[in-house]
Short mmCIF file of N, CA and C in Angstrom, two decimals:
data_model
loop_
_atom_site.label_atom_id
_atom_site.label_comp_id
_atom_site.label_asym_id
_atom_site.label_seq_id
_atom_site.Cartn_x
_atom_site.Cartn_y
_atom_site.Cartn_z
N GLN L 1 -0.21 -16.88 13.29
CA GLN L 1 -0.27 -15.44 13.13
C GLN L 1 -0.37 -15.10 11.65
N VAL L 2 -1.32 -14.23 11.33
CA VAL L 2 -1.53 -13.85 9.93
C VAL L 2 -0.48 -12.86 9.51
N GLN L 3 0.13 -13.10 8.37
CA GLN L 3 1.18 -12.22 7.88
C GLN L 3 0.91 -11.89 6.42
N LEU L 4 1.03 -10.62 6.12
CA LEU L 4 0.95 -10.19 4.73
C LEU L 4 2.37 -10.10 4.19
N VAL L 5 2.57 -10.42 2.91
CA VAL L 5 3.90 -10.42 2.31
C VAL L 5 3.97 -9.38 1.22
N GLU L 6 4.86 -8.41 1.40
CA GLU L 6 5.01 -7.31 0.46
C GLU L 6 6.25 -7.52 -0.41
N SER L 7 6.22 -6.89 -1.57
CA SER L 7 7.37 -6.88 -2.46
C SER L 7 7.29 -5.67 -3.36
N GLY L 8 8.40 -5.35 -4.02
CA GLY L 8 8.38 -4.32 -5.04
C GLY L 8 9.06 -3.02 -4.69
N GLY L 9 9.52 -2.86 -3.47
CA GLY L 9 10.21 -1.63 -3.12
C GLY L 9 11.59 -1.57 -3.74
N GLY L 10 12.25 -0.42 -3.57
CA GLY L 10 13.59 -0.28 -4.10
C GLY L 10 13.98 1.16 -4.25
N LEU L 11 15.06 1.37 -4.99
CA LEU L 11 15.60 2.70 -5.26
C LEU L 11 15.19 3.12 -6.67
N VAL L 12 14.66 4.33 -6.78
CA VAL L 12 14.23 4.83 -8.08
C VAL L 12 14.55 6.32 -8.16
N GLN L 13 14.80 6.81 -9.35
CA GLN L 13 15.08 8.23 -9.55
C GLN L 13 13.79 9.04 -9.52
N PRO L 14 13.88 10.30 -9.18
CA PRO L 14 12.69 11.16 -9.24
C PRO L 14 12.05 11.11 -10.62
N GLY L 15 10.72 11.04 -10.63
CA GLY L 15 9.99 10.90 -11.88
C GLY L 15 9.77 9.47 -12.31
N GLY L 16 10.40 8.53 -11.63
CA GLY L 16 10.27 7.13 -11.98
C GLY L 16 9.04 6.48 -11.39
N SER L 17 8.94 5.16 -11.61
CA SER L 17 7.76 4.41 -11.16
C SER L 17 8.18 3.14 -10.43
N LEU L 18 7.31 2.71 -9.54
CA LEU L 18 7.44 1.42 -8.87
C LEU L 18 6.06 0.85 -8.65
N ARG L 19 5.96 -0.46 -8.58
CA ARG L 19 4.70 -1.10 -8.21
C ARG L 19 4.94 -1.99 -7.01
N LEU L 20 4.22 -1.71 -5.95
CA LEU L 20 4.28 -2.53 -4.75
C LEU L 20 3.19 -3.59 -4.81
N SER L 21 3.51 -4.77 -4.30
CA SER L 21 2.54 -5.86 -4.25
C SER L 21 2.42 -6.38 -2.82
N CYS L 22 1.26 -6.88 -2.52
CA CYS L 22 1.01 -7.40 -1.17
C CYS L 22 0.12 -8.63 -1.29
N ALA L 23 0.59 -9.75 -0.77
CA ALA L 23 -0.17 -11.00 -0.80
C ALA L 23 -0.76 -11.27 0.58
N ALA L 24 -2.03 -11.63 0.58
CA ALA L 24 -2.74 -11.90 1.84
C ALA L 24 -3.36 -13.29 1.80
N PRO L 25 -3.53 -13.90 2.96
CA PRO L 25 -4.24 -15.19 2.99
C PRO L 25 -5.68 -15.04 2.52
N ARG L 26 -6.16 -16.04 1.82
CA ARG L 26 -7.53 -15.99 1.32
C ARG L 26 -8.54 -15.82 2.46
N SER L 27 -8.22 -16.35 3.59
CA SER L 27 -9.18 -16.35 4.72
C SER L 27 -9.51 -14.96 5.22
N ILE L 28 -8.63 -13.98 4.96
CA ILE L 28 -8.91 -12.63 5.45
C ILE L 28 -9.15 -11.65 4.32
N PHE L 29 -8.93 -12.07 3.07
CA PHE L 29 -8.95 -11.11 1.98
C PHE L 29 -10.36 -10.76 1.52
N SER L 30 -11.22 -11.73 1.48
CA SER L 30 -12.57 -11.45 1.00
C SER L 30 -13.31 -10.57 2.01
N ILE L 31 -14.23 -9.75 1.49
CA ILE L 31 -15.01 -8.83 2.31
C ILE L 31 -14.08 -8.04 3.24
N SER L 32 -13.09 -7.39 2.63
CA SER L 32 -12.11 -6.66 3.42
C SER L 32 -11.81 -5.32 2.75
N THR L 33 -11.27 -4.43 3.54
CA THR L 33 -10.68 -3.21 3.01
C THR L 33 -9.17 -3.37 3.05
N THR L 34 -8.52 -3.03 1.97
CA THR L 34 -7.07 -3.15 1.88
C THR L 34 -6.47 -1.79 1.58
N GLY L 35 -5.23 -1.61 1.99
CA GLY L 35 -4.62 -0.31 1.74
C GLY L 35 -3.15 -0.28 2.07
N TRP L 36 -2.61 0.92 1.96
CA TRP L 36 -1.19 1.15 2.19
C TRP L 36 -0.98 2.37 3.08
N TYR L 37 -0.08 2.22 4.03
CA TYR L 37 0.44 3.32 4.81
C TYR L 37 1.92 3.49 4.44
N ARG L 38 2.47 4.60 4.83
CA ARG L 38 3.91 4.80 4.72
C ARG L 38 4.41 5.57 5.93
N GLN L 39 5.69 5.36 6.22
CA GLN L 39 6.32 6.07 7.32
C GLN L 39 7.72 6.48 6.93
N ALA L 40 7.95 7.78 6.92
CA ALA L 40 9.26 8.33 6.63
C ALA L 40 10.00 8.53 7.94
N PRO L 41 11.34 8.57 7.90
CA PRO L 41 12.11 8.77 9.13
C PRO L 41 11.71 10.03 9.87
N GLY L 42 11.43 9.88 11.15
CA GLY L 42 11.07 11.03 11.97
C GLY L 42 9.66 11.53 11.80
N LYS L 43 8.86 10.80 11.00
CA LYS L 43 7.47 11.24 10.76
C LYS L 43 6.50 10.16 11.20
N GLU L 44 5.24 10.58 11.39
CA GLU L 44 4.20 9.63 11.76
C GLU L 44 3.79 8.80 10.54
N ARG L 45 3.21 7.65 10.84
CA ARG L 45 2.71 6.81 9.75
C ARG L 45 1.53 7.51 9.07
N GLU L 46 1.54 7.49 7.75
CA GLU L 46 0.55 8.22 6.95
C GLU L 46 -0.23 7.25 6.06
N LEU L 47 -1.56 7.41 6.05
CA LEU L 47 -2.37 6.60 5.15
C LEU L 47 -2.18 7.11 3.72
N VAL L 48 -1.79 6.23 2.83
CA VAL L 48 -1.54 6.60 1.43
C VAL L 48 -2.79 6.36 0.57
N ALA L 49 -3.36 5.18 0.69
CA ALA L 49 -4.52 4.83 -0.12
C ALA L 49 -5.20 3.61 0.47
N PHE L 50 -6.51 3.50 0.22
CA PHE L 50 -7.21 2.27 0.58
C PHE L 50 -8.28 1.97 -0.46
N MET L 51 -8.70 0.72 -0.44
CA MET L 51 -9.70 0.26 -1.40
C MET L 51 -10.60 -0.74 -0.70
N THR L 52 -11.91 -0.55 -0.82
CA THR L 52 -12.84 -1.47 -0.18
C THR L 52 -13.12 -2.67 -1.08
N SER L 53 -13.81 -3.64 -0.54
CA SER L 53 -14.17 -4.83 -1.31
C SER L 53 -15.17 -4.48 -2.41
N THR L 54 -15.82 -3.31 -2.31
CA THR L 54 -16.74 -2.87 -3.36
C THR L 54 -16.08 -1.87 -4.30
N SER L 55 -14.75 -1.83 -4.24
CA SER L 55 -13.94 -1.04 -5.18
C SER L 55 -14.00 0.46 -4.97
N ILE L 56 -14.42 0.89 -3.81
CA ILE L 56 -14.31 2.31 -3.48
C ILE L 56 -12.86 2.61 -3.12
N LYS L 57 -12.31 3.65 -3.70
CA LYS L 57 -10.90 4.01 -3.48
C LYS L 57 -10.79 5.39 -2.85
N ASN L 58 -9.72 5.55 -2.08
CA ASN L 58 -9.45 6.84 -1.47
C ASN L 58 -7.94 7.03 -1.40
N TYR L 59 -7.50 8.28 -1.66
CA TYR L 59 -6.06 8.57 -1.69
C TYR L 59 -5.74 9.77 -0.82
N ALA L 60 -4.54 9.78 -0.28
CA ALA L 60 -4.03 10.98 0.37
C ALA L 60 -3.85 12.06 -0.70
N ASP L 61 -4.06 13.31 -0.31
CA ASP L 61 -3.92 14.41 -1.26
C ASP L 61 -2.54 14.44 -1.89
N SER L 62 -1.54 14.05 -1.14
CA SER L 62 -0.16 14.13 -1.61
C SER L 62 0.15 13.15 -2.73
N VAL L 63 -0.69 12.13 -2.94
CA VAL L 63 -0.41 11.14 -3.97
C VAL L 63 -1.50 11.08 -5.06
N LYS L 64 -2.55 11.85 -4.91
CA LYS L 64 -3.64 11.83 -5.91
C LYS L 64 -3.09 12.16 -7.29
N GLY L 65 -3.52 11.37 -8.27
CA GLY L 65 -3.09 11.58 -9.64
C GLY L 65 -1.78 10.92 -9.97
N ARG L 66 -1.07 10.42 -8.96
CA ARG L 66 0.23 9.77 -9.20
C ARG L 66 0.21 8.29 -8.80
N PHE L 67 -0.51 7.97 -7.75
CA PHE L 67 -0.57 6.59 -7.26
C PHE L 67 -1.93 5.98 -7.58
N THR L 68 -1.93 4.67 -7.81
CA THR L 68 -3.17 3.94 -8.06
C THR L 68 -3.17 2.65 -7.26
N ILE L 69 -4.21 2.47 -6.49
CA ILE L 69 -4.38 1.22 -5.74
C ILE L 69 -5.31 0.29 -6.50
N SER L 70 -4.99 -0.99 -6.48
CA SER L 70 -5.85 -1.97 -7.13
C SER L 70 -5.76 -3.28 -6.37
N ARG L 71 -6.67 -4.18 -6.65
CA ARG L 71 -6.64 -5.48 -6.00
C ARG L 71 -7.11 -6.55 -6.96
N ASP L 72 -6.59 -7.74 -6.77
CA ASP L 72 -6.99 -8.90 -7.55
C ASP L 72 -7.59 -9.90 -6.56
N ASN L 73 -8.91 -9.96 -6.54
CA ASN L 73 -9.57 -10.80 -5.54
C ASN L 73 -9.33 -12.29 -5.79
N ALA L 74 -9.09 -12.66 -7.05
CA ALA L 74 -8.84 -14.06 -7.36
C ALA L 74 -7.48 -14.52 -6.83
N LYS L 75 -6.55 -13.59 -6.75
CA LYS L 75 -5.19 -13.93 -6.29
C LYS L 75 -4.92 -13.44 -4.87
N ASN L 76 -5.89 -12.78 -4.26
CA ASN L 76 -5.70 -12.24 -2.90
C ASN L 76 -4.53 -11.29 -2.83
N MET L 77 -4.44 -10.41 -3.81
CA MET L 77 -3.33 -9.48 -3.92
C MET L 77 -3.86 -8.05 -3.94
N VAL L 78 -3.07 -7.15 -3.37
CA VAL L 78 -3.34 -5.72 -3.49
C VAL L 78 -2.07 -5.05 -3.99
N TYR L 79 -2.23 -4.04 -4.83
CA TYR L 79 -1.11 -3.39 -5.49
C TYR L 79 -1.15 -1.88 -5.27
N LEU L 80 0.01 -1.28 -5.36
CA LEU L 80 0.11 0.18 -5.36
C LEU L 80 1.05 0.57 -6.49
N GLN L 81 0.47 1.10 -7.56
CA GLN L 81 1.27 1.62 -8.66
C GLN L 81 1.63 3.06 -8.36
N MET L 82 2.93 3.34 -8.34
CA MET L 82 3.41 4.67 -7.98
C MET L 82 4.16 5.26 -9.16
N ASN L 83 3.63 6.34 -9.70
CA ASN L 83 4.24 7.03 -10.84
C ASN L 83 4.68 8.43 -10.42
N SER L 84 5.52 9.02 -11.25
CA SER L 84 6.00 10.39 -11.00
C SER L 84 6.50 10.54 -9.56
N LEU L 85 7.32 9.61 -9.15
CA LEU L 85 7.78 9.58 -7.76
C LEU L 85 8.65 10.80 -7.45
N LYS L 86 8.51 11.24 -6.20
CA LYS L 86 9.24 12.41 -5.71
C LYS L 86 10.10 12.00 -4.52
N PRO L 87 11.15 12.75 -4.23
CA PRO L 87 11.97 12.42 -3.06
C PRO L 87 11.15 12.34 -1.77
N GLU L 88 10.11 13.14 -1.66
CA GLU L 88 9.27 13.11 -0.45
C GLU L 88 8.40 11.86 -0.34
N ASP L 89 8.40 11.03 -1.38
CA ASP L 89 7.71 9.74 -1.29
C ASP L 89 8.57 8.68 -0.61
N THR L 90 9.82 9.01 -0.34
CA THR L 90 10.72 8.08 0.33
C THR L 90 10.18 7.70 1.71
N ALA L 91 10.01 6.40 1.93
CA ALA L 91 9.44 5.92 3.18
C ALA L 91 9.43 4.39 3.16
N VAL L 92 9.10 3.82 4.30
CA VAL L 92 8.77 2.40 4.35
C VAL L 92 7.25 2.30 4.14
N TYR L 93 6.87 1.47 3.20
CA TYR L 93 5.47 1.31 2.85
C TYR L 93 4.94 -0.01 3.44
N TYR L 94 3.78 0.09 4.07
CA TYR L 94 3.15 -1.06 4.72
C TYR L 94 1.77 -1.31 4.13
N CYS L 95 1.48 -2.53 3.75
CA CYS L 95 0.12 -2.85 3.34
C CYS L 95 -0.65 -3.35 4.56
N TYR L 96 -1.96 -3.25 4.47
CA TYR L 96 -2.80 -3.75 5.55
C TYR L 96 -4.11 -4.29 4.98
N VAL L 97 -4.73 -5.13 5.78
CA VAL L 97 -6.05 -5.66 5.47
C VAL L 97 -6.91 -5.53 6.72
N ASN L 98 -8.08 -4.91 6.54
CA ASN L 98 -9.09 -4.86 7.62
C ASN L 98 -10.13 -5.92 7.33
N ASN L 99 -10.33 -6.80 8.27
CA ASN L 99 -11.29 -7.89 8.07
C ASN L 99 -11.96 -8.22 9.40
N VAL L 100 -13.28 -8.05 9.45
CA VAL L 100 -14.09 -8.40 10.62
C VAL L 100 -13.50 -7.77 11.88
N GLY L 101 -13.20 -6.49 11.79
CA GLY L 101 -12.73 -5.75 12.96
C GLY L 101 -11.27 -5.96 13.31
N ASN L 102 -10.57 -6.75 12.55
CA ASN L 102 -9.15 -6.98 12.79
C ASN L 102 -8.33 -6.34 11.69
N ARG L 103 -7.15 -5.85 12.04
CA ARG L 103 -6.24 -5.28 11.05
C ARG L 103 -4.96 -6.11 11.03
N TYR L 104 -4.55 -6.46 9.84
CA TYR L 104 -3.35 -7.25 9.62
C TYR L 104 -2.37 -6.44 8.80
N TRP L 105 -1.09 -6.61 9.09
CA TRP L 105 -0.04 -5.78 8.48
C TRP L 105 1.00 -6.61 7.75
N GLY L 106 1.59 -5.96 6.74
CA GLY L 106 2.79 -6.49 6.12
C GLY L 106 4.01 -6.05 6.89
N GLN L 107 5.16 -6.56 6.48
CA GLN L 107 6.40 -6.28 7.20
C GLN L 107 7.04 -4.96 6.79
N GLY L 108 6.55 -4.38 5.71
CA GLY L 108 7.08 -3.11 5.22
C GLY L 108 8.10 -3.32 4.12
N THR L 109 8.10 -2.40 3.17
CA THR L 109 9.07 -2.44 2.09
C THR L 109 9.58 -1.01 1.86
N GLN L 110 10.89 -0.89 1.72
CA GLN L 110 11.51 0.43 1.61
C GLN L 110 11.41 0.95 0.19
N VAL L 111 10.95 2.19 0.06
CA VAL L 111 10.97 2.91 -1.21
C VAL L 111 11.84 4.14 -1.03
N THR L 112 12.85 4.25 -1.88
CA THR L 112 13.77 5.39 -1.83
C THR L 112 13.77 6.07 -3.17
N VAL L 113 13.46 7.36 -3.18
CA VAL L 113 13.43 8.15 -4.41
C VAL L 113 14.58 9.15 -4.33
N SER L 114 15.58 8.92 -5.15
CA SER L 114 16.78 9.75 -5.08
C SER L 114 17.53 9.67 -6.39
N SER L 115 18.21 10.78 -6.72
CA SER L 115 19.04 10.78 -7.91
C SER L 115 20.48 10.45 -7.55
#
């Protein structure tokens, strides 16, 4: 079973920054779209950002200008740099990879923004 491995979540004060990382197997990373969803308690899962293998990026309106998605194809890694964090960014963040019609998920990492 293919598993993505996430890291980088934690507790941060409002206005702070975090960088999430996600490692994927090489076999599914190339020619793929990668991205991040998040799910807050009592809310539906929300697409935060995605990036195609041709470097096209897209962001949810709620994070534009604050979050940046990037990927390192040599290391099979995808990142989410989160700046100017707000309490409403508190959620479990999940990375995913779309490859040849299949979607693979990470286990989720908790981000809590609180003073």
